[in-house]
Short mmCIF file of C-alpha atoms in Angstrom, two decimals:
data_model
loop_
_atom_site.label_atom_id
_atom_site.label_comp_id
_atom_site.label_asym_id
_atom_site.label_seq_id
_atom_site.Cartn_x
_atom_site.Cartn_y
_atom_site.Cartn_z
CA MET O 154 -39.33 -67.68 75.33
CA GLU O 155 -40.82 -66.17 72.18
CA ARG O 156 -44.45 -65.09 72.19
CA ASN O 157 -46.77 -67.33 70.19
CA SER O 158 -49.49 -65.34 68.41
CA ARG O 159 -51.19 -68.31 66.73
CA GLY O 160 -53.05 -69.45 69.82
CA PHE O 161 -51.84 -73.05 69.58
CA TRP O 162 -48.66 -75.11 69.82
CA SER O 163 -47.24 -77.89 67.72
CA ALA O 164 -46.19 -81.04 69.57
CA TYR O 165 -42.57 -79.89 69.25
CA GLU O 166 -43.31 -76.50 70.81
CA ALA O 167 -45.26 -78.10 73.64
CA LYS O 168 -42.40 -80.47 74.43
CA LEU O 169 -39.94 -77.57 74.56
CA PHE O 170 -42.08 -75.61 77.02
CA ASP O 171 -40.86 -77.32 80.20
CA LYS O 172 -37.20 -76.67 79.38
CA LYS O 173 -37.73 -73.10 78.22
CA VAL O 174 -39.83 -71.99 81.16
CA ASN O 175 -37.26 -73.50 83.53
CA ALA O 176 -34.40 -71.71 81.79
CA ARG O 177 -36.18 -68.37 81.59
CA ILE O 178 -38.00 -68.02 84.91
CA GLY O 179 -36.77 -70.99 86.95
CA ILE O 180 -39.97 -73.03 87.27
CA PRO O 181 -39.01 -76.73 87.51
CA VAL O 182 -40.91 -79.61 85.92
CA LEU O 183 -42.00 -80.81 89.37
CA LEU O 184 -43.87 -77.54 90.00
CA LEU O 185 -45.42 -77.51 86.52
CA MET O 186 -46.64 -81.06 87.13
CA GLU O 187 -48.08 -80.04 90.49
CA ASN O 188 -50.01 -77.19 88.91
CA ALA O 189 -51.19 -79.40 86.04
CA GLY O 190 -52.45 -82.12 88.36
CA SER O 191 -54.15 -79.57 90.60
CA ALA O 192 -56.01 -78.13 87.60
CA VAL O 193 -57.11 -81.60 86.50
CA ALA O 194 -58.40 -82.40 89.99
CA TYR O 195 -60.34 -79.11 90.13
CA HIS O 196 -62.12 -79.81 86.86
CA ALA O 197 -62.67 -83.45 87.82
CA LEU O 198 -64.52 -82.28 90.94
CA ARG O 199 -66.66 -79.97 88.82
CA MET O 200 -67.61 -82.89 86.59
CA LEU O 201 -68.31 -85.16 89.56
CA GLY O 202 -70.65 -82.95 91.56
CA LYS O 203 -71.76 -85.06 94.53
CA ARG O 204 -70.55 -88.29 92.95
CA LYS O 205 -67.18 -89.65 94.07
CA LYS O 206 -66.21 -92.82 92.21
CA VAL O 207 -63.17 -92.07 90.04
CA VAL O 208 -60.60 -94.13 88.16
CA ILE O 209 -57.35 -92.70 86.81
CA PHE O 210 -55.30 -94.39 84.08
CA CYS O 211 -51.68 -93.19 84.13
CA GLY O 212 -48.93 -93.74 81.58
CA LYS O 213 -45.22 -93.76 82.38
CA GLY O 214 -44.44 -90.22 81.14
CA ASN O 215 -45.20 -86.72 82.38
CA ASN O 216 -48.85 -87.09 81.36
CA GLY O 217 -49.11 -89.97 83.80
CA GLY O 218 -47.33 -87.86 86.40
CA ASP O 219 -50.02 -85.20 86.00
CA GLY O 220 -52.58 -87.92 86.64
CA LEU O 221 -50.79 -89.04 89.81
CA VAL O 222 -50.79 -85.48 91.14
CA ALA O 223 -54.49 -85.17 90.31
CA GLY O 224 -55.07 -88.36 92.28
CA ARG O 225 -53.33 -86.93 95.35
CA HIS O 226 -55.35 -83.72 95.18
CA LEU O 227 -58.57 -85.70 94.88
CA VAL O 228 -57.61 -87.75 97.95
CA SER O 229 -57.04 -84.51 99.88
CA MET O 230 -60.55 -83.42 98.88
CA GLY O 231 -62.22 -86.59 100.12
CA VAL O 232 -62.33 -88.49 96.82
CA LYS O 233 -60.25 -91.67 96.88
CA PRO O 234 -59.66 -92.73 93.27
CA ASP O 235 -58.65 -96.08 91.89
CA ILE O 236 -55.34 -95.60 90.07
CA PHE O 237 -53.92 -97.89 87.40
CA MET O 238 -50.44 -97.67 85.87
CA LEU O 239 -49.69 -98.64 82.28
CA GLY O 240 -46.14 -99.26 81.15
CA GLY O 241 -44.82 -100.32 84.54
CA SER O 242 -44.06 -98.11 87.53
CA HIS O 243 -40.42 -99.24 87.25
CA ASN O 244 -40.21 -97.10 84.09
CA LEU O 245 -41.22 -93.88 85.84
CA LYS O 246 -38.60 -91.15 85.98
CA SER O 247 -37.93 -87.76 87.57
CA ALA O 248 -41.06 -85.80 88.54
CA SER O 249 -43.46 -88.64 87.71
CA LEU O 250 -41.50 -91.02 89.94
CA VAL O 251 -41.47 -88.45 92.77
CA ASN O 252 -45.25 -88.17 92.65
CA PHE O 253 -45.70 -91.94 92.44
CA LEU O 254 -43.62 -92.38 95.60
CA ILE O 255 -45.52 -89.62 97.43
CA LEU O 256 -48.82 -91.35 96.74
CA LYS O 257 -47.44 -94.69 97.90
CA LYS O 258 -46.23 -93.11 101.15
CA LEU O 259 -49.72 -91.71 101.66
CA GLY O 260 -51.07 -95.25 101.49
CA GLN O 261 -52.76 -94.88 98.10
CA LYS O 262 -53.05 -98.17 96.22
CA ILE O 263 -51.69 -97.97 92.68
CA SER O 264 -52.31 -101.07 90.57
CA GLU O 265 -50.26 -102.23 87.59
CA LEU O 266 -52.44 -103.02 84.59
CA ASN O 267 -52.04 -106.34 82.80
CA SER O 268 -54.23 -108.71 80.80
CA ASN O 269 -55.75 -110.21 83.97
CA SER O 270 -56.65 -106.87 85.54
CA ILE O 271 -58.09 -105.68 82.23
CA SER O 272 -60.47 -108.63 82.27
CA ARG O 273 -61.61 -107.72 85.79
CA LEU O 274 -61.99 -104.04 84.85
CA LYS O 275 -64.34 -104.92 82.01
CA LYS O 276 -66.84 -106.05 84.63
CA THR O 277 -66.59 -102.95 86.82
CA ILE O 278 -65.57 -99.95 84.73
CA SER O 279 -69.13 -98.84 83.99
CA SER O 280 -69.65 -98.30 87.74
CA TYR O 281 -67.30 -95.29 87.81
CA ASP O 282 -68.64 -91.76 87.79
CA LEU O 283 -65.56 -90.38 86.05
CA ILE O 284 -62.54 -91.70 84.17
CA ILE O 285 -59.40 -89.56 84.08
CA ASP O 286 -57.26 -90.35 81.04
CA ALA O 287 -53.58 -89.57 81.75
CA ILE O 288 -51.98 -92.20 79.52
CA PHE O 289 -50.36 -90.35 76.61
CA GLY O 290 -49.54 -86.70 75.98
CA VAL O 291 -47.81 -84.82 73.18
CA GLY O 292 -44.86 -87.23 73.22
CA LEU O 293 -46.78 -90.07 71.53
CA ARG O 294 -44.91 -91.10 68.37
CA ASN O 295 -46.16 -94.58 67.44
CA GLU O 296 -49.51 -96.16 66.70
CA VAL O 297 -51.34 -97.28 69.84
CA GLY O 298 -51.59 -101.03 70.22
CA GLY O 299 -51.55 -103.91 72.68
CA LEU O 300 -52.58 -103.22 76.27
CA TYR O 301 -52.87 -99.49 75.59
CA ALA O 302 -55.39 -100.06 72.80
CA ASP O 303 -57.33 -102.42 75.06
CA VAL O 304 -57.56 -99.78 77.80
CA ILE O 305 -58.60 -97.04 75.37
CA GLY O 306 -61.27 -99.33 73.96
CA LEU O 307 -62.46 -100.05 77.49
CA ILE O 308 -62.65 -96.33 78.30
CA ASN O 309 -64.61 -95.58 75.14
CA SER O 310 -67.11 -98.38 75.68
CA SER O 311 -67.62 -97.70 79.40
CA GLY O 312 -70.42 -95.15 79.10
CA CYS O 313 -68.64 -93.06 81.78
CA SER O 314 -67.75 -89.39 81.69
CA VAL O 315 -64.13 -88.97 80.57
CA LEU O 316 -61.65 -86.19 81.39
CA SER O 317 -58.41 -86.24 79.38
CA VAL O 318 -55.14 -84.69 80.54
CA ASP O 319 -53.53 -82.30 77.99
CA LEU O 320 -55.03 -84.18 75.03
CA PRO O 321 -56.97 -87.42 74.56
CA SER O 322 -54.63 -90.41 74.64
CA GLY O 323 -53.94 -91.66 71.14
CA MET O 324 -54.55 -88.32 69.41
CA ASN O 325 -51.83 -86.86 67.21
CA ALA O 326 -51.12 -83.46 68.76
CA ASP O 327 -50.36 -81.89 65.36
CA THR O 328 -53.12 -83.32 63.15
CA GLY O 329 -55.91 -84.36 65.52
CA MET O 330 -55.96 -87.79 63.89
CA ALA O 331 -56.17 -91.00 65.93
CA MET O 332 -52.90 -92.91 66.07
CA GLY O 333 -54.61 -96.28 66.00
CA ASP O 334 -57.00 -95.99 68.95
CA CYS O 335 -57.91 -92.72 70.65
CA VAL O 336 -59.86 -91.79 73.77
CA LYS O 337 -63.10 -89.89 73.14
CA ALA O 338 -63.23 -87.41 76.02
CA ASP O 339 -66.08 -85.30 77.32
CA ARG O 340 -63.60 -82.67 78.48
CA THR O 341 -59.89 -82.10 77.98
CA VAL O 342 -57.76 -79.97 80.29
CA THR O 343 -54.84 -78.79 78.19
CA PHE O 344 -51.94 -76.66 79.36
CA MET O 345 -50.87 -73.14 78.38
CA MET O 346 -52.18 -73.38 74.80
CA LYS O 347 -54.30 -75.65 72.68
CA LYS O 348 -52.33 -78.09 70.58
CA ALA O 349 -52.58 -77.75 66.80
CA GLY O 350 -54.58 -80.96 66.43
CA MET O 351 -57.30 -79.59 68.71
CA CYS O 352 -58.12 -76.82 66.24
CA ASN O 353 -59.89 -78.91 63.60
CA LYS O 354 -63.10 -80.93 63.49
CA ILE O 355 -61.34 -84.28 63.81
CA GLY O 356 -59.42 -83.29 66.94
CA LEU O 357 -62.43 -81.59 68.47
CA SER O 358 -64.44 -84.78 68.07
CA TYR O 359 -62.00 -86.51 70.45
CA CYS O 360 -61.44 -83.62 72.88
CA GLY O 361 -64.97 -82.64 73.83
CA LYS O 362 -64.98 -79.35 75.72
CA ILE O 363 -61.45 -77.92 75.90
CA ILE O 364 -60.25 -76.09 79.01
CA VAL O 365 -56.89 -74.27 78.91
CA SER O 366 -54.96 -74.06 82.20
CA ASN O 367 -52.01 -71.68 82.46
CA LEU O 368 -50.05 -73.70 85.08
CA GLY O 369 -49.30 -70.55 87.05
CA VAL O 370 -47.08 -69.27 84.23
CA PRO O 371 -47.86 -65.74 82.93
CA LYS O 372 -49.17 -65.70 79.36
CA THR O 373 -46.51 -63.11 78.46
CA THR O 374 -43.86 -65.83 78.70
CA VAL O 375 -45.37 -67.96 75.92
#
């Protein structure tokens, strides 16, 4: 893998990372996801302090898988989060599916979000101490709409602290612009390098404080 001296990745470079690091040093996606979720859980605990009421919104891709791993780590630390899936758990694949099934075997309830559950959430979401946003990552290509836009709007109007995984859901990883609706996070845990869109005022306004986690991969490999 070629060294990157710019200090940030494009969306394309970020998407290639998993394949390249596997080919070069043999780290599989499942292990990268484990390290990502562990980092998210660590920073979630730092934001929580003595508070313990957490909700995690997970999409169907690897970003959602990171959220599922974070949920498992939080459970192991005595914090039992509420977890909601967007996009249908039947659409989960590979490492994300593995982590979904692990949580289910541990007895963790994972709810599928729909219009009815959104209505109920509107009444309770402000009671959470922390929202973890693991809906979309760098793979987002289209404008956010429908149920996804409803959830992002709910997150932004909740008044809760928000921690985003890799980048705020709905943010264009290259430009920092909102692709329709975008989560406004208090903190964002991103992986290996900042994404290009995080390096301007627009992107920063969505990210809040940015924390870079190296996923257990030496910096010399990127």
